[in-house]
C-alpha cells in the first residue's frame, strides 16, 4: 500500500455492510434447510438405521453450529462497517465545516 492513496466512502462501507447482512441471512437460511432430515430418517428407516441416524444427528448439529457462527461473524462485520460509515461521515462533515470556517469567501 506504500505510495497508494487510500480512499474511503460512506457509500462503499454501507454497500459492504448490506452484503454482509445478506450473507448472514443466506447462511441462516442454508443452515435451517436440513431441519427435519434426521427425524425423516428415523421415521422411514426405523431402528435398523440407528447408527446412521445418530451420525446424522451429530453432523446436523455441527452444521447448525457452524452456520450460526458464520452468520454471527457476518452480523458483526455488518455492524462494524455501519459504525465505520457513520463515524467517517461525521468526521468528514466536522472537518469540512472546520475548513469552511477558516476559508474566507471570495
mmCIF file of C-alpha atoms in Angstrom:
data_model
loop_
_atom_site.group_PDB
_atom_site.id
_atom_site.type_symbol
_atom_site.label_atom_id
_atom_site.label_comp_id
_atom_site.label_asym_id
_atom_site.label_seq_id
_atom_site.Cartn_x
_atom_site.Cartn_y
_atom_site.Cartn_z
ATOM 1 C CA UNK A 1 0.000 0.000 0.000
ATOM 2 C CA UNK A 2 3.046 2.221 0.166
ATOM 3 C CA UNK A 3 2.596 5.215 -2.098
ATOM 4 C CA UNK A 4 -1.049 4.441 -2.839
ATOM 5 C CA UNK A 5 -3.819 6.801 -1.889
ATOM 6 C CA UNK A 6 -6.443 5.447 0.487
ATOM 7 C CA UNK A 7 -9.997 6.405 -0.415
ATOM 8 C CA UNK A 8 -12.932 5.742 1.860
ATOM 9 C CA UNK A 9 -16.544 6.469 1.022
ATOM 10 C CA UNK A 10 -19.513 6.027 3.294
ATOM 11 C CA UNK A 11 -21.469 4.619 0.346
ATOM 12 C CA UNK A 12 -18.934 1.826 -0.170
ATOM 13 C CA UNK A 13 -18.836 0.987 3.529
ATOM 14 C CA UNK A 14 -22.642 0.902 3.581
ATOM 15 C CA UNK A 15 -22.692 -1.330 0.488
ATOM 16 C CA UNK A 16 -20.306 -3.764 2.166
ATOM 17 C CA UNK A 17 -22.498 -3.748 5.285
ATOM 18 C CA UNK A 18 -25.535 -4.680 3.169
ATOM 19 C CA UNK A 19 -23.569 -7.519 1.568
ATOM 20 C CA UNK A 20 -22.680 -8.909 4.988
ATOM 21 C CA UNK A 21 -26.289 -8.604 6.125
ATOM 22 C CA UNK A 22 -27.348 -10.590 3.050
ATOM 23 C CA UNK A 23 -24.624 -13.173 3.691
ATOM 24 C CA UNK A 24 -25.826 -13.648 7.274
ATOM 25 C CA UNK A 25 -29.421 -14.093 6.106
ATOM 26 C CA UNK A 26 -28.469 -16.580 3.389
ATOM 27 C CA UNK A 27 -26.242 -18.523 5.786
ATOM 28 C CA UNK A 28 -29.083 -18.810 8.293
ATOM 29 C CA UNK A 29 -31.454 -19.939 5.538
ATOM 30 C CA UNK A 30 -28.999 -22.610 4.407
ATOM 31 C CA UNK A 31 -28.452 -23.705 7.995
ATOM 32 C CA UNK A 32 -32.124 -24.478 8.582
ATOM 33 C CA UNK A 33 -32.625 -26.098 5.166
ATOM 34 C CA UNK A 34 -31.783 -29.535 6.563
ATOM 35 C CA UNK A 35 -34.003 -29.354 9.639
ATOM 36 C CA UNK A 36 -36.120 -32.452 9.981
ATOM 37 C CA UNK A 37 -33.871 -34.706 7.889
ATOM 38 C CA UNK A 38 -32.788 -36.644 10.970
ATOM 39 C CA UNK A 39 -36.400 -37.221 12.017
ATOM 40 C CA UNK A 40 -37.277 -38.314 8.484
ATOM 41 C CA UNK A 41 -34.520 -40.947 8.541
ATOM 42 C CA UNK A 42 -35.754 -42.245 11.906
ATOM 43 C CA UNK A 43 -39.353 -42.384 10.673
ATOM 44 C CA UNK A 44 -38.631 -44.031 7.334
ATOM 45 C CA UNK A 45 -35.864 -46.439 8.336
ATOM 46 C CA UNK A 46 -36.644 -47.183 11.971
ATOM 47 C CA UNK A 47 -34.239 -48.651 14.495
ATOM 48 C CA UNK A 48 -32.261 -50.547 11.841
ATOM 49 C CA UNK A 49 -30.662 -47.232 10.885
ATOM 50 C CA UNK A 50 -29.987 -46.012 14.423
ATOM 51 C CA UNK A 51 -26.220 -45.734 13.846
ATOM 52 C CA UNK A 52 -26.811 -43.715 10.680
ATOM 53 C CA UNK A 53 -29.405 -41.615 12.452
ATOM 54 C CA UNK A 54 -27.024 -40.871 15.326
ATOM 55 C CA UNK A 55 -24.248 -39.916 12.914
ATOM 56 C CA UNK A 56 -26.657 -37.686 11.017
ATOM 57 C CA UNK A 57 -27.707 -36.003 14.276
ATOM 58 C CA UNK A 58 -24.062 -35.203 15.030
ATOM 59 C CA UNK A 59 -23.398 -33.869 11.528
ATOM 60 C CA UNK A 60 -26.508 -31.689 11.532
ATOM 61 C CA UNK A 61 -25.682 -30.340 14.976
ATOM 62 C CA UNK A 62 -22.181 -29.384 13.825
ATOM 63 C CA UNK A 63 -23.589 -27.882 10.630
ATOM 64 C CA UNK A 64 -26.097 -25.793 12.570
ATOM 65 C CA UNK A 65 -23.441 -24.586 14.998
ATOM 66 C CA UNK A 66 -21.039 -23.646 12.185
ATOM 67 C CA UNK A 67 -23.798 -21.850 10.282
ATOM 68 C CA UNK A 68 -24.761 -19.840 13.356
ATOM 69 C CA UNK A 69 -21.154 -18.838 13.966
ATOM 70 C CA UNK A 70 -20.662 -17.799 10.335
ATOM 71 C CA UNK A 71 -23.854 -15.732 10.358
ATOM 72 C CA UNK A 72 -22.825 -14.070 13.623
ATOM 73 C CA UNK A 73 -19.463 -13.102 12.110
ATOM 74 C CA UNK A 74 -21.263 -11.521 9.157
ATOM 75 C CA UNK A 75 -23.581 -9.668 11.555
ATOM 76 C CA UNK A 76 -20.576 -8.367 13.492
ATOM 77 C CA UNK A 77 -18.868 -7.200 10.295
ATOM 78 C CA UNK A 78 -22.098 -5.509 9.175
ATOM 79 C CA UNK A 79 -22.315 -3.645 12.480
ATOM 80 C CA UNK A 80 -18.667 -2.565 12.323
ATOM 81 C CA UNK A 81 -18.961 -1.387 8.721
ATOM 82 C CA UNK A 82 -22.144 0.551 9.521
ATOM 83 C CA UNK A 83 -20.453 2.171 12.515
ATOM 84 C CA UNK A 84 -17.366 2.998 10.441
ATOM 85 C CA UNK A 85 -19.533 4.632 7.768
ATOM 86 C CA UNK A 86 -21.309 6.760 10.393
ATOM 87 C CA UNK A 87 -18.053 7.770 12.054
ATOM 88 C CA UNK A 88 -16.356 8.542 8.761
ATOM 89 C CA UNK A 89 -19.333 10.629 7.633
ATOM 90 C CA UNK A 90 -19.400 12.556 10.923
ATOM 91 C CA UNK A 91 -15.654 13.193 10.850
ATOM 92 C CA UNK A 92 -15.753 14.250 7.207
ATOM 93 C CA UNK A 93 -18.618 16.655 7.881
ATOM 94 C CA UNK A 94 -16.995 18.103 11.004
ATOM 95 C CA UNK A 95 -13.636 18.624 9.313
ATOM 96 C CA UNK A 96 -15.320 20.088 6.235
ATOM 97 C CA UNK A 97 -17.117 22.602 8.456
ATOM 98 C CA UNK A 98 -13.855 23.433 10.220
ATOM 99 C CA UNK A 99 -12.162 24.104 6.885
ATOM 100 C CA UNK A 100 -15.111 26.156 5.655
ATOM 101 C CA UNK A 101 -14.884 28.369 8.740
ATOM 102 C CA UNK A 102 -11.199 29.065 8.011
ATOM 103 C CA UNK A 103 -11.609 29.958 4.342
ATOM 104 C CA UNK A 104 -12.682 33.485 3.523
ATOM 105 C CA UNK A 105 -15.428 33.825 0.945
ATOM 106 C CA UNK A 106 -14.269 35.222 -2.378
#
